DNA sequence: TTAGTTTATCAACTATAATATGTATTTAAG
DNA sequence: CTTAAATACATATTATAGTTGATAAACTAA
């Protein structure tokens, strides 16, 4: 189970659904665009505080880290 | 919102509900008893990978980080 | 009390999360 | 094609996550 990829994929998806750029997330959260780029590519292992700050920047109030189904895990 | 305290309180509660010691969690997860002590006292900011390893050691497959109610936040 | 178990504290250390800066690459639009 | 915006890449630095070892403190039971 690659938590980096799980978090990265979900963050990227949510950011795009809300039509926000990495720069806009940086403005809202103070987390650098370069870091966000690495995060979305599954190269980062954020702390729970960083995860919470990202959720706030996305306007999300409920973070779930669920063991993905076998089907999901394949990709 | 103090994520350290939120995670620490919930981890300690779940661990006790399952009658596990910090040492037993160390055996299962490889995360040191000293670290777990600090975590439960709200002094640690774990990464998502550490959080996932802790969840596995507890036998939990669903992690939720929810913005607590005002009432909960008081304590 | 004693002994055993569990948790907390301390210090030194290693690994890596996160920042800062600059730049290169990609992508979309004219 | 050009241009601008968005994203990816590289490097160096700082802050802190997490380990290790030893030990102190707290708690329970005999």
mmCIF file of C-alpha atoms (C1' of nucleotides) in Angstrom:
data_model
loop_
_atom_site.group_PDB
_atom_site.id
_atom_site.type_symbol
_atom_site.label_atom_id
_atom_site.label_comp_id
_atom_site.label_asym_id
_atom_site.label_seq_id
_atom_site.Cartn_x
_atom_site.Cartn_y
_atom_site.Cartn_z
ATOM 1 C CA UNK A 1 0.000 0.000 0.000
ATOM 2 C CA UNK A 2 1.682 3.149 -1.237
ATOM 3 C CA UNK A 3 0.326 5.973 0.887
ATOM 4 C CA UNK A 4 2.326 8.526 -1.101
ATOM 5 C CA UNK A 5 0.504 7.606 -4.306
ATOM 6 C CA UNK A 6 -2.864 7.312 -2.557
ATOM 7 C CA UNK A 7 -2.613 10.793 -1.057
ATOM 8 C CA UNK A 8 -1.069 12.283 -4.194
ATOM 9 C CA UNK A 9 -3.740 10.957 -6.546
ATOM 10 C CA UNK A 10 -6.605 12.031 -4.325
ATOM 11 C CA UNK A 11 -5.182 15.481 -3.695
ATOM 12 C CA UNK A 12 -4.595 16.075 -7.407
ATOM 13 C CA UNK A 13 -8.102 14.898 -8.255
ATOM 14 C CA UNK A 14 -9.750 17.107 -5.647
ATOM 15 C CA UNK A 15 -7.657 20.120 -6.625
ATOM 16 C CA UNK A 16 -8.662 19.759 -10.282
ATOM 17 C CA UNK A 17 -12.314 19.200 -9.411
ATOM 18 C CA UNK A 18 -12.232 22.572 -7.686
ATOM 19 C CA UNK A 19 -10.357 24.210 -10.583
ATOM 20 C CA UNK A 20 -7.467 25.288 -8.438
ATOM 21 C CA UNK A 21 -3.828 25.531 -9.526
ATOM 22 C CA UNK A 22 -0.883 24.408 -7.420
ATOM 23 C CA UNK A 23 0.001 28.095 -7.062
ATOM 24 C CA UNK A 24 -3.448 28.875 -5.685
ATOM 25 C CA UNK A 25 -3.052 26.082 -3.140
ATOM 26 C CA UNK A 26 0.307 27.579 -2.207
ATOM 27 C CA UNK A 27 -1.347 30.970 -1.651
ATOM 28 C CA UNK A 28 -4.040 29.412 0.534
ATOM 29 C CA UNK A 29 -1.854 27.027 2.516
ATOM 30 C CA UNK A 30 1.678 28.420 2.444
ATOM 31 C CA UNK A 31 2.865 25.071 1.086
ATOM 32 C CA UNK A 32 5.194 25.589 -1.874
ATOM 33 C CA UNK A 33 4.153 24.791 -5.442
ATOM 34 C CA UNK A 34 7.250 22.641 -5.816
ATOM 35 C CA UNK A 35 6.252 20.552 -2.819
ATOM 36 C CA UNK A 36 2.722 20.165 -4.160
ATOM 37 C CA UNK A 37 4.105 18.972 -7.476
ATOM 38 C CA UNK A 38 6.075 16.241 -5.744
ATOM 39 C CA UNK A 39 3.110 15.379 -3.556
ATOM 40 C CA UNK A 40 0.803 14.870 -6.541
ATOM 41 C CA UNK A 41 3.374 12.619 -8.194
ATOM 42 C CA UNK A 42 3.456 10.364 -5.143
ATOM 43 C CA UNK A 43 6.944 11.389 -4.049
ATOM 44 C CA UNK A 44 5.976 12.933 -0.692
ATOM 45 C CA UNK A 45 4.940 11.568 2.683
ATOM 46 C CA UNK A 46 3.145 14.504 4.334
ATOM 47 C CA UNK A 47 2.576 14.825 8.049
ATOM 48 C CA UNK A 48 -0.957 14.898 9.417
ATOM 49 C CA UNK A 49 -0.613 18.659 9.977
ATOM 50 C CA UNK A 50 0.360 19.193 6.338
ATOM 51 C CA UNK A 51 -2.494 16.921 5.280
ATOM 52 C CA UNK A 52 -4.915 18.975 7.360
ATOM 53 C CA UNK A 53 -3.622 22.261 5.920
ATOM 54 C CA UNK A 54 -4.068 20.865 2.407
ATOM 55 C CA UNK A 55 -7.617 19.769 3.241
ATOM 56 C CA UNK A 56 -8.375 23.281 4.485
ATOM 57 C CA UNK A 57 -6.952 24.789 1.293
ATOM 58 C CA UNK A 58 -9.291 22.500 -0.667
ATOM 59 C CA UNK A 59 -12.260 23.405 1.524
ATOM 60 C CA UNK A 60 -12.573 19.805 2.669
ATOM 61 C CA UNK A 61 -13.460 19.033 6.298
ATOM 62 C CA UNK A 62 -13.330 15.248 6.250
ATOM 63 C CA UNK A 63 -10.183 13.296 5.451
ATOM 64 C CA UNK A 64 -10.467 9.541 4.938
ATOM 65 C CA UNK A 65 -7.519 7.223 4.514
ATOM 66 C CA UNK A 66 -9.100 3.964 3.490
ATOM 67 C CA UNK A 67 -7.436 0.713 2.536
ATOM 68 C CA UNK A 68 -8.192 0.748 -1.198
ATOM 69 C CA UNK A 69 -9.825 -2.203 -2.904
ATOM 70 C CA UNK A 70 -7.628 -4.666 -4.811
ATOM 71 C CA UNK A 71 -9.031 -3.225 -7.980
ATOM 72 C CA UNK A 72 -7.966 0.305 -7.052
ATOM 73 C CA UNK A 73 -4.550 -0.835 -5.862
ATOM 74 C CA UNK A 74 -3.636 -2.281 -9.265
ATOM 75 C CA UNK A 75 -3.139 1.029 -11.076
ATOM 76 C CA UNK B 1 -7.149 22.617 15.537
ATOM 77 C CA UNK B 2 -4.356 20.669 17.164
ATOM 78 C CA UNK B 3 -3.837 17.606 14.974
ATOM 79 C CA UNK B 4 -1.171 16.293 17.350
ATOM 80 C CA UNK B 5 -3.665 16.085 20.204
ATOM 81 C CA UNK B 6 -6.455 14.764 17.970
ATOM 82 C CA UNK B 7 -4.325 11.901 16.669
ATOM 83 C CA UNK B 8 -2.744 11.235 20.056
ATOM 84 C CA UNK B 9 -6.042 10.998 21.922
ATOM 85 C CA UNK B 10 -7.658 8.744 19.338
ATOM 86 C CA UNK B 11 -4.663 6.457 19.055
ATOM 87 C CA UNK B 12 -4.425 6.073 22.843
ATOM 88 C CA UNK B 13 -8.148 5.368 23.100
ATOM 89 C CA UNK B 14 -8.110 2.734 20.361
ATOM 90 C CA UNK B 15 -5.001 1.091 21.759
ATOM 91 C CA UNK B 16 -6.586 0.766 25.221
ATOM 92 C CA UNK B 17 -9.867 -0.471 23.794
ATOM 93 C CA UNK B 18 -7.906 -3.317 22.239
ATOM 94 C CA UNK B 19 -5.920 -3.950 25.451
ATOM 95 C CA UNK B 20 -2.589 -3.404 23.787
ATOM 96 C CA UNK B 21 0.508 -1.903 25.415
ATOM 97 C CA UNK B 22 2.811 0.585 23.730
ATOM 98 C CA UNK B 23 5.398 -2.179 23.644
ATOM 99 C CA UNK B 24 3.017 -4.489 21.802
ATOM 100 C CA UNK B 25 2.394 -1.759 19.245
ATOM 101 C CA UNK B 26 6.149 -1.399 18.883
ATOM 102 C CA UNK B 27 6.450 -5.145 18.208
ATOM 103 C CA UNK B 28 3.710 -5.005 15.590
ATOM 104 C CA UNK B 29 4.720 -1.768 13.869
ATOM 105 C CA UNK B 30 8.435 -1.287 14.522
ATOM 106 C CA UNK B 31 7.634 2.175 15.905
ATOM 107 C CA UNK B 32 9.425 2.702 19.218
ATOM 108 C CA UNK B 33 7.627 2.789 22.561
ATOM 109 C CA UNK B 34 9.245 6.145 23.284
ATOM 110 C CA UNK B 35 7.799 7.608 20.120
ATOM 111 C CA UNK B 36 4.372 6.184 20.886
ATOM 112 C CA UNK B 37 4.485 7.766 24.332
ATOM 113 C CA UNK B 38 5.102 11.186 22.809
ATOM 114 C CA UNK B 39 2.458 10.582 20.169
ATOM 115 C CA UNK B 40 -0.231 9.785 22.741
ATOM 116 C CA UNK B 41 0.672 12.930 24.664
ATOM 117 C CA UNK B 42 0.086 15.062 21.583
ATOM 118 C CA UNK B 43 3.756 15.905 21.050
ATOM 119 C CA UNK B 44 4.168 14.239 17.655
ATOM 120 C CA UNK B 45 3.108 15.027 14.113
ATOM 121 C CA UNK B 46 3.241 11.664 12.342
ATOM 122 C CA UNK B 47 3.469 11.242 8.578
ATOM 123 C CA UNK B 48 0.665 9.516 6.711
ATOM 124 C CA UNK B 49 2.870 6.432 6.340
ATOM 125 C CA UNK B 50 3.416 6.268 10.108
ATOM 126 C CA UNK B 51 -0.296 6.839 10.633
ATOM 127 C CA UNK B 52 -1.073 3.961 8.317
ATOM 128 C CA UNK B 53 1.404 1.658 10.054
ATOM 129 C CA UNK B 54 -0.187 2.520 13.392
ATOM 130 C CA UNK B 55 -3.633 1.794 11.996
ATOM 131 C CA UNK B 56 -2.407 -1.592 10.800
ATOM 132 C CA UNK B 57 -0.941 -2.352 14.233
ATOM 133 C CA UNK B 58 -4.345 -1.563 15.730
ATOM 134 C CA UNK B 59 -6.143 -3.697 13.159
ATOM 135 C CA UNK B 60 -7.971 -0.666 11.836
ATOM 136 C CA UNK B 61 -8.569 -0.277 8.100
ATOM 137 C CA UNK B 62 -10.297 3.075 8.002
ATOM 138 C CA UNK B 63 -8.649 6.301 9.193
ATOM 139 C CA UNK B 64 -10.812 9.406 9.501
ATOM 140 C CA UNK B 65 -9.455 12.845 10.278
ATOM 141 C CA UNK B 66 -12.548 14.872 10.952
ATOM 142 C CA UNK B 67 -12.836 18.471 12.016
ATOM 143 C CA UNK B 68 -14.041 17.965 15.601
ATOM 144 C CA UNK B 69 -17.137 19.674 16.937
ATOM 145 C CA UNK B 70 -16.707 22.853 19.009
ATOM 146 C CA UNK B 71 -17.657 20.798 22.007
ATOM 147 C CA UNK B 72 -14.891 18.269 21.377
ATOM 148 C CA UNK B 73 -12.356 20.976 20.668
ATOM 149 C CA UNK B 74 -12.774 22.534 24.116
ATOM 150 C CA UNK B 75 -11.024 19.762 26.094
ATOM 151 C "C1'" DT C 1 7.328 -2.970 51.661
ATOM 152 C "C1'" DT C 2 8.943 -5.717 47.157
ATOM 153 C "C1'" DA C 3 8.851 -6.881 42.391
ATOM 154 C "C1'" DG C 4 7.018 -6.595 37.746
ATOM 155 C "C1'" DT C 5 4.871 -4.071 34.165
ATOM 156 C "C1'" DT C 6 3.848 -0.022 31.771
ATOM 157 C "C1'" DT C 7 4.574 4.645 30.537
ATOM 158 C "C1'" DA C 8 7.379 8.943 30.539
ATOM 159 C "C1'" DT C 9 11.777 11.450 30.071
ATOM 160 C "C1'" DC C 10 16.355 12.437 28.285
ATOM 161 C "C1'" DA C 11 20.166 12.734 24.987
ATOM 162 C "C1'" DA C 12 22.399 11.666 20.775
ATOM 163 C "C1'" DC C 13 21.779 10.313 16.340
ATOM 164 C "C1'" DT C 14 19.902 9.382 11.376
ATOM 165 C "C1'" DA C 15 16.487 10.026 7.943
ATOM 166 C "C1'" DT C 16 13.548 12.850 5.694
ATOM 167 C "C1'" DA C 17 9.759 16.424 5.621
ATOM 168 C "C1'" DA C 18 9.416 21.040 4.168
ATOM 169 C "C1'" DT C 19 11.430 25.537 2.535
ATOM 170 C "C1'" DA C 20 13.779 28.547 -0.764
ATOM 171 C "C1'" DT C 21 15.597 29.647 -5.194
ATOM 172 C "C1'" DG C 22 16.174 29.029 -9.802
ATOM 173 C "C1'" DT C 23 15.074 26.920 -13.975
ATOM 174 C "C1'" DA C 24 13.323 23.604 -17.333
ATOM 175 C "C1'" DT C 25 9.433 21.439 -19.293
ATOM 176 C "C1'" DT C 26 4.783 21.024 -20.410
ATOM 177 C "C1'" DT C 27 0.280 22.750 -21.735
ATOM 178 C "C1'" DA C 28 -3.070 25.740 -23.737
ATOM 179 C "C1'" DA C 29 -4.244 29.787 -26.419
ATOM 180 C "C1'" DG C 30 -3.484 33.202 -29.945
ATOM 181 C "C1'" DC D 1 5.178 29.382 -34.749
ATOM 182 C "C1'" DT D 2 5.029 32.787 -29.986
ATOM 183 C "C1'" DT D 3 3.586 33.729 -25.448
ATOM 184 C "C1'" DA D 4 1.999 32.938 -20.907
ATOM 185 C "C1'" DA D 5 0.503 29.953 -17.471
ATOM 186 C "C1'" DA D 6 1.043 25.767 -15.148
ATOM 187 C "C1'" DT D 7 3.743 22.026 -13.709
ATOM 188 C "C1'" DA D 8 8.124 19.408 -13.114
ATOM 189 C "C1'" DC D 9 13.040 19.138 -11.869
ATOM 190 C "C1'" DA D 10 17.405 20.147 -9.307
ATOM 191 C "C1'" DT D 11 20.028 21.631 -5.424
ATOM 192 C "C1'" DA D 12 20.937 23.334 -0.987
ATOM 193 C "C1'" DT D 13 19.336 24.354 3.605
ATOM 194 C "C1'" DT D 14 16.487 24.036 7.897
ATOM 195 C "C1'" DA D 15 13.310 21.790 10.819
ATOM 196 C "C1'" DT D 16 11.672 17.854 12.656
ATOM 197 C "C1'" DA D 17 10.132 12.883 12.262
ATOM 198 C "C1'" DG D 18 11.679 8.698 14.019
ATOM 199 C "C1'" DT D 19 15.491 5.534 16.209
ATOM 200 C "C1'" DT D 20 18.345 3.888 19.933
ATOM 201 C "C1'" DG D 21 19.770 3.229 24.574
ATOM 202 C "C1'" DA D 22 19.389 4.042 29.174
ATOM 203 C "C1'" DT D 23 16.610 5.275 32.922
ATOM 204 C "C1'" DA D 24 13.041 7.443 35.800
ATOM 205 C "C1'" DA D 25 8.434 7.561 37.214
ATOM 206 C "C1'" DA D 26 3.879 5.640 37.776
ATOM 207 C "C1'" DC D 27 0.884 1.882 38.542
ATOM 208 C "C1'" DT D 28 -0.552 -2.829 39.955
ATOM 209 C "C1'" DA D 29 -0.317 -6.862 42.510
ATOM 210 C "C1'" DA D 30 1.769 -9.992 45.991
#
